[in-house]
Short mmCIF file of N, CA, C and O in Angstrom, two decimals:
data_model
loop_
_atom_site.label_atom_id
_atom_site.label_comp_id
_atom_site.label_asym_id
_atom_site.label_seq_id
_atom_site.Cartn_x
_atom_site.Cartn_y
_atom_site.Cartn_z
N ILE A 1 0.79 -1.15 0.03
CA ILE A 1 -0.02 -0.04 -0.04
C ILE A 1 0.84 1.25 0.01
O ILE A 1 0.62 2.15 -0.74
N LEU A 2 1.93 1.18 0.87
CA LEU A 2 2.80 2.41 0.88
C LEU A 2 3.58 2.56 -0.43
O LEU A 2 3.87 3.68 -0.84
N THR A 3 3.97 1.50 -1.07
CA THR A 3 4.58 1.58 -2.38
C THR A 3 3.66 2.25 -3.38
O THR A 3 4.09 3.03 -4.19
N LEU A 4 2.43 1.98 -3.41
CA LEU A 4 1.41 2.66 -4.28
C LEU A 4 1.32 4.13 -3.89
O LEU A 4 0.97 4.96 -4.73
N ALA A 5 1.56 4.48 -2.60
CA ALA A 5 1.48 5.88 -2.18
C ALA A 5 2.80 6.63 -2.51
O ALA A 5 2.94 7.86 -2.19
N GLY A 6 3.72 5.98 -3.04
CA GLY A 6 5.04 6.62 -3.48
C GLY A 6 6.28 6.26 -2.69
O GLY A 6 7.32 6.84 -2.95
N MET A 7 6.14 5.26 -1.85
CA MET A 7 7.37 4.90 -1.00
C MET A 7 8.34 4.18 -1.88
O MET A 7 8.03 3.27 -2.68
N ASP A 8 9.61 4.49 -1.74
CA ASP A 8 10.66 3.70 -2.37
C ASP A 8 10.81 2.37 -1.59
O ASP A 8 10.58 2.29 -0.40
N ARG A 9 11.34 1.39 -2.30
CA ARG A 9 11.66 0.14 -1.64
C ARG A 9 12.87 0.25 -0.77
O ARG A 9 13.71 1.13 -0.97
N PHE A 10 12.87 -0.60 0.31
CA PHE A 10 14.02 -0.52 1.25
C PHE A 10 14.37 -1.89 1.56
O PHE A 10 13.65 -2.93 1.35
N ASP A 11 15.70 -2.04 1.98
CA ASP A 11 16.25 -3.34 2.29
C ASP A 11 15.65 -3.92 3.60
O ASP A 11 15.54 -3.11 4.57
N VAL A 12 15.42 -5.14 3.66
CA VAL A 12 15.00 -5.75 4.83
C VAL A 12 16.21 -5.95 5.77
O VAL A 12 17.39 -5.97 5.31
N THR A 13 15.96 -6.13 7.09
CA THR A 13 17.10 -6.16 8.04
C THR A 13 17.30 -7.61 8.42
O THR A 13 16.53 -8.49 8.11
N TYR A 14 18.42 -7.88 9.03
CA TYR A 14 18.82 -9.19 9.51
C TYR A 14 17.69 -9.67 10.50
O TYR A 14 17.30 -10.86 10.49
N TRP A 15 17.20 -8.83 11.41
CA TRP A 15 16.19 -9.20 12.33
C TRP A 15 14.87 -9.68 11.68
O TRP A 15 14.28 -10.57 12.15
N GLY A 16 14.52 -8.93 10.58
CA GLY A 16 13.35 -9.37 9.87
C GLY A 16 13.49 -10.71 9.25
O GLY A 16 12.62 -11.56 9.25
N LYS A 17 14.67 -10.95 8.64
CA LYS A 17 14.94 -12.27 8.06
C LYS A 17 14.92 -13.40 9.08
O LYS A 17 14.48 -14.47 8.89
N LEU A 18 15.59 -13.02 10.29
CA LEU A 18 15.72 -14.09 11.32
C LEU A 18 14.33 -14.41 11.84
O LEU A 18 13.99 -15.59 12.12
N GLY A 19 13.47 -13.41 12.09
CA GLY A 19 12.09 -13.67 12.66
C GLY A 19 11.27 -14.48 11.59
O GLY A 19 10.62 -15.45 12.03
N THR A 20 11.41 -14.17 10.33
CA THR A 20 10.71 -14.96 9.32
C THR A 20 11.17 -16.36 9.29
O THR A 20 10.43 -17.36 9.22
N PHE A 21 12.49 -16.60 9.33
CA PHE A 21 13.06 -17.93 9.32
C PHE A 21 12.56 -18.74 10.54
O PHE A 21 12.12 -19.94 10.36
N LEU A 22 12.59 -18.18 11.71
CA LEU A 22 12.09 -18.88 12.88
C LEU A 22 10.66 -19.23 12.80
O LEU A 22 10.26 -20.40 13.15
N LEU A 23 9.82 -18.28 12.29
CA LEU A 23 8.38 -18.69 12.16
C LEU A 23 8.14 -19.72 11.09
O LEU A 23 7.29 -20.56 11.19
N LEU A 24 8.92 -19.63 9.93
CA LEU A 24 8.72 -20.63 8.95
C LEU A 24 9.33 -22.00 9.37
O LEU A 24 8.90 -23.05 8.81
N PHE A 25 10.23 -22.03 10.32
CA PHE A 25 10.66 -23.24 10.94
C PHE A 25 9.69 -23.82 11.92
O PHE A 25 9.50 -25.07 12.08
N ALA A 26 9.04 -22.90 12.64
CA ALA A 26 8.11 -23.31 13.72
C ALA A 26 6.92 -23.99 13.16
O ALA A 26 6.44 -25.06 13.73
N PHE A 27 6.29 -23.54 12.05
CA PHE A 27 5.10 -24.08 11.53
C PHE A 27 5.22 -25.59 11.21
O PHE A 27 4.38 -26.42 11.73
N PRO A 28 6.18 -26.01 10.38
CA PRO A 28 6.23 -27.47 10.14
C PRO A 28 6.64 -28.30 11.38
O PRO A 28 6.28 -29.41 11.49
N SER A 29 7.40 -27.60 12.31
CA SER A 29 7.75 -28.30 13.56
C SER A 29 6.51 -28.68 14.34
O SER A 29 6.38 -29.70 14.92
N PHE A 30 5.57 -27.72 14.39
CA PHE A 30 4.32 -28.00 15.11
C PHE A 30 3.55 -29.10 14.43
O PHE A 30 2.86 -29.95 15.10
N LEU A 31 3.54 -29.13 13.06
CA LEU A 31 2.84 -30.20 12.36
C LEU A 31 3.58 -31.52 12.63
O LEU A 31 2.72 -32.50 12.81
N LEU A 32 4.81 -31.56 12.55
CA LEU A 32 5.48 -32.85 12.91
C LEU A 32 5.34 -33.17 14.36
O LEU A 32 5.34 -34.38 14.67
N GLY A 33 5.19 -32.22 15.30
CA GLY A 33 4.89 -32.53 16.64
C GLY A 33 3.57 -33.16 16.91
O GLY A 33 3.37 -33.82 17.86
N GLU A 34 2.61 -33.07 15.99
CA GLU A 34 1.27 -33.69 16.07
C GLU A 34 1.31 -35.04 15.32
O GLU A 34 0.21 -35.74 15.37
N ALA A 35 2.34 -35.41 14.60
CA ALA A 35 2.38 -36.66 13.93
C ALA A 35 2.53 -37.84 14.87
O ALA A 35 2.85 -37.72 15.97
N ASP A 36 2.28 -39.00 14.24
CA ASP A 36 2.41 -40.22 15.05
C ASP A 36 3.74 -40.89 14.85
O ASP A 36 3.79 -42.05 14.33
N VAL A 37 4.78 -40.21 15.07
CA VAL A 37 6.13 -40.76 15.01
C VAL A 37 6.81 -40.62 16.33
O VAL A 37 6.39 -39.81 17.23
N ALA A 38 7.91 -41.34 16.49
CA ALA A 38 8.56 -41.38 17.85
C ALA A 38 9.18 -40.02 18.25
O ALA A 38 9.23 -39.77 19.42
N VAL A 39 9.58 -39.21 17.28
CA VAL A 39 10.23 -37.98 17.61
C VAL A 39 9.23 -36.75 17.66
O VAL A 39 9.70 -35.63 17.69
N SER A 40 7.99 -37.05 17.66
CA SER A 40 6.93 -35.92 17.79
C SER A 40 7.19 -35.01 18.88
O SER A 40 7.02 -33.72 18.69
N PRO A 41 7.39 -35.48 20.10
CA PRO A 41 7.67 -34.56 21.22
C PRO A 41 8.88 -33.61 20.97
O PRO A 41 8.77 -32.37 21.39
N LEU A 42 9.82 -34.12 20.38
CA LEU A 42 10.99 -33.26 20.04
C LEU A 42 10.63 -32.08 19.19
O LEU A 42 11.05 -31.01 19.41
N PHE A 43 9.86 -32.42 18.05
CA PHE A 43 9.48 -31.40 17.10
C PHE A 43 8.51 -30.42 17.81
O PHE A 43 8.52 -29.19 17.38
N GLU A 44 7.68 -30.86 18.68
CA GLU A 44 6.75 -29.99 19.31
C GLU A 44 7.61 -28.90 20.25
O GLU A 44 7.40 -27.70 20.21
N VAL A 45 8.62 -29.35 20.90
CA VAL A 45 9.51 -28.51 21.68
C VAL A 45 10.27 -27.59 20.68
O VAL A 45 10.43 -26.30 21.05
N LEU A 46 10.79 -28.08 19.66
CA LEU A 46 11.52 -27.23 18.67
C LEU A 46 10.61 -26.23 18.13
O LEU A 46 11.07 -25.11 17.88
N GLY A 47 9.33 -26.58 17.87
CA GLY A 47 8.39 -25.57 17.33
C GLY A 47 8.21 -24.42 18.32
O GLY A 47 8.20 -23.21 17.91
N TRP A 48 8.01 -24.69 19.64
CA TRP A 48 7.85 -23.66 20.52
C TRP A 48 9.16 -22.86 20.68
O TRP A 48 9.13 -21.60 20.85
N CYS A 49 10.30 -23.52 20.61
CA CYS A 49 11.54 -22.83 20.81
C CYS A 49 11.90 -21.93 19.65
O CYS A 49 12.57 -20.94 19.76
N ALA A 50 11.31 -22.19 18.55
CA ALA A 50 11.46 -21.32 17.33
C ALA A 50 10.27 -20.21 17.26
O ALA A 50 10.54 -19.11 16.90
N ALA A 51 9.07 -20.58 17.74
CA ALA A 51 7.94 -19.77 17.56
C ALA A 51 7.94 -18.55 18.51
O ALA A 51 7.75 -17.38 18.14
N VAL A 52 8.31 -18.83 19.77
CA VAL A 52 8.25 -17.73 20.75
C VAL A 52 9.28 -16.64 20.42
O VAL A 52 8.98 -15.48 20.30
N PRO A 53 10.62 -16.98 20.22
CA PRO A 53 11.54 -15.92 19.87
C PRO A 53 11.16 -15.33 18.44
O PRO A 53 11.46 -14.18 18.13
N GLY A 54 10.68 -16.18 17.53
CA GLY A 54 10.35 -15.73 16.17
C GLY A 54 9.28 -14.61 16.18
O GLY A 54 9.39 -13.64 15.48
N VAL A 55 8.20 -14.84 17.05
CA VAL A 55 7.26 -13.74 17.21
C VAL A 55 7.83 -12.53 17.81
O VAL A 55 7.56 -11.36 17.26
N ALA A 56 8.60 -12.59 18.85
CA ALA A 56 9.24 -11.48 19.46
C ALA A 56 10.18 -10.71 18.56
O ALA A 56 10.12 -9.50 18.38
N ILE A 57 10.94 -11.46 17.81
CA ILE A 57 11.85 -10.82 16.83
C ILE A 57 11.10 -10.20 15.71
O ILE A 57 11.51 -9.09 15.26
N SER A 58 10.02 -10.80 15.23
CA SER A 58 9.23 -10.23 14.18
C SER A 58 8.60 -8.91 14.59
O SER A 58 8.51 -8.01 13.80
N TRP A 59 8.11 -8.87 15.82
CA TRP A 59 7.54 -7.63 16.30
C TRP A 59 8.57 -6.57 16.43
O TRP A 59 8.37 -5.42 16.15
N TYR A 60 9.80 -6.96 16.90
CA TYR A 60 10.84 -5.99 17.00
C TYR A 60 11.21 -5.42 15.59
O TYR A 60 11.39 -4.22 15.45
N ALA A 61 11.30 -6.35 14.63
CA ALA A 61 11.61 -5.91 13.29
C ALA A 61 10.56 -4.94 12.70
O ALA A 61 10.84 -3.98 12.03
N ALA A 62 9.26 -5.33 12.98
CA ALA A 62 8.18 -4.49 12.50
C ALA A 62 8.26 -3.13 13.08
O ALA A 62 8.05 -2.15 12.36
N ILE A 63 8.58 -2.98 14.32
CA ILE A 63 8.64 -1.67 15.01
C ILE A 63 9.84 -0.89 14.46
O ILE A 63 9.66 0.31 14.20
N THR A 64 10.96 -1.56 14.23
CA THR A 64 12.15 -0.82 13.74
C THR A 64 11.91 -0.49 12.22
O THR A 64 12.65 0.42 11.70
N TYR A 65 10.98 -1.14 11.48
CA TYR A 65 10.79 -0.75 10.11
C TYR A 65 9.99 0.50 10.02
O TYR A 65 9.93 1.16 9.00
N ILE A 66 9.25 0.96 11.02
CA ILE A 66 8.37 2.14 11.01
C ILE A 66 9.19 3.40 10.57
O ILE A 66 8.76 4.11 9.62
N PRO A 67 10.23 3.76 11.27
CA PRO A 67 10.95 4.96 10.76
C PRO A 67 11.60 4.82 9.44
O PRO A 67 11.69 5.78 8.64
N VAL A 68 11.99 3.66 9.04
CA VAL A 68 12.61 3.33 7.74
C VAL A 68 11.57 3.59 6.65
O VAL A 68 11.77 4.16 5.63
N MET A 69 10.32 3.03 6.95
CA MET A 69 9.24 3.22 5.94
C MET A 69 8.83 4.72 5.85
O MET A 69 8.56 5.16 4.69
N ALA A 70 8.77 5.41 6.94
CA ALA A 70 8.37 6.81 6.90
C ALA A 70 9.41 7.59 6.06
O ALA A 70 9.06 8.40 5.27
N ARG A 71 10.70 7.35 6.22
CA ARG A 71 11.80 8.03 5.58
C ARG A 71 11.69 7.70 4.01
O ARG A 71 11.75 8.51 3.17
N SER A 72 11.46 6.40 3.75
CA SER A 72 11.36 5.98 2.32
C SER A 72 10.13 6.60 1.67
O SER A 72 10.21 6.88 0.47
N LEU A 73 9.10 6.78 2.41
CA LEU A 73 7.87 7.41 1.84
C LEU A 73 8.16 8.90 1.53
O LEU A 73 7.86 9.36 0.51
N ARG A 74 8.78 9.58 2.44
CA ARG A 74 9.11 11.00 2.28
C ARG A 74 10.02 11.10 1.10
O ARG A 74 9.84 11.98 0.19
N GLU A 75 11.06 10.32 1.01
CA GLU A 75 12.07 10.42 -0.01
C GLU A 75 11.47 10.05 -1.39
O GLU A 75 11.71 10.66 -2.45
N GLY A 76 10.61 9.06 -1.45
CA GLY A 76 9.99 8.63 -2.65
C GLY A 76 9.03 9.67 -3.25
O GLY A 76 9.05 9.90 -4.45
N ARG A 77 8.22 10.27 -2.32
CA ARG A 77 7.34 11.35 -2.76
C ARG A 77 8.06 12.53 -3.24
O ARG A 77 7.71 13.15 -4.22
N ALA A 78 9.19 12.88 -2.49
CA ALA A 78 9.94 14.08 -2.91
C ALA A 78 10.59 13.83 -4.27
O ALA A 78 10.63 14.79 -5.14
N ARG A 79 11.10 12.66 -4.46
CA ARG A 79 11.71 12.35 -5.82
C ARG A 79 10.75 12.46 -6.89
O ARG A 79 10.98 12.94 -7.95
N LYS A 80 9.53 11.87 -6.64
CA LYS A 80 8.53 11.87 -7.68
C LYS A 80 7.97 13.20 -7.92
O LYS A 80 7.59 13.64 -9.06
N ALA A 81 7.94 14.10 -6.97
CA ALA A 81 7.47 15.48 -7.07
C ALA A 81 8.39 16.33 -7.87
O ALA A 81 8.07 17.21 -8.60
N SER A 82 9.71 16.08 -7.72
CA SER A 82 10.78 16.81 -8.39
C SER A 82 10.96 16.44 -9.85
O SER A 82 11.55 17.19 -10.53
N SER A 83 10.48 15.27 -10.22
CA SER A 83 10.75 14.83 -11.62
C SER A 83 9.54 15.12 -12.51
O SER A 83 8.58 15.65 -12.22
#
């Protein structure tokens, strides 16, 4: 939506990538934790160990993106207005 409003694209951060990785690891771990295999309890624990920090890191990354998005929006609109 902000790109349509004139925001320039910006690079994602390490924290955003890490949060996404942890959440994408947690989801299949939870599924394997519900399977009927001997290692199910291990995957359930791994899922929680990835999901909890993944959510926290994702929220942190989202909050740190706010000033970056605001700056990109200002710069993108200024660039488009000057051209």
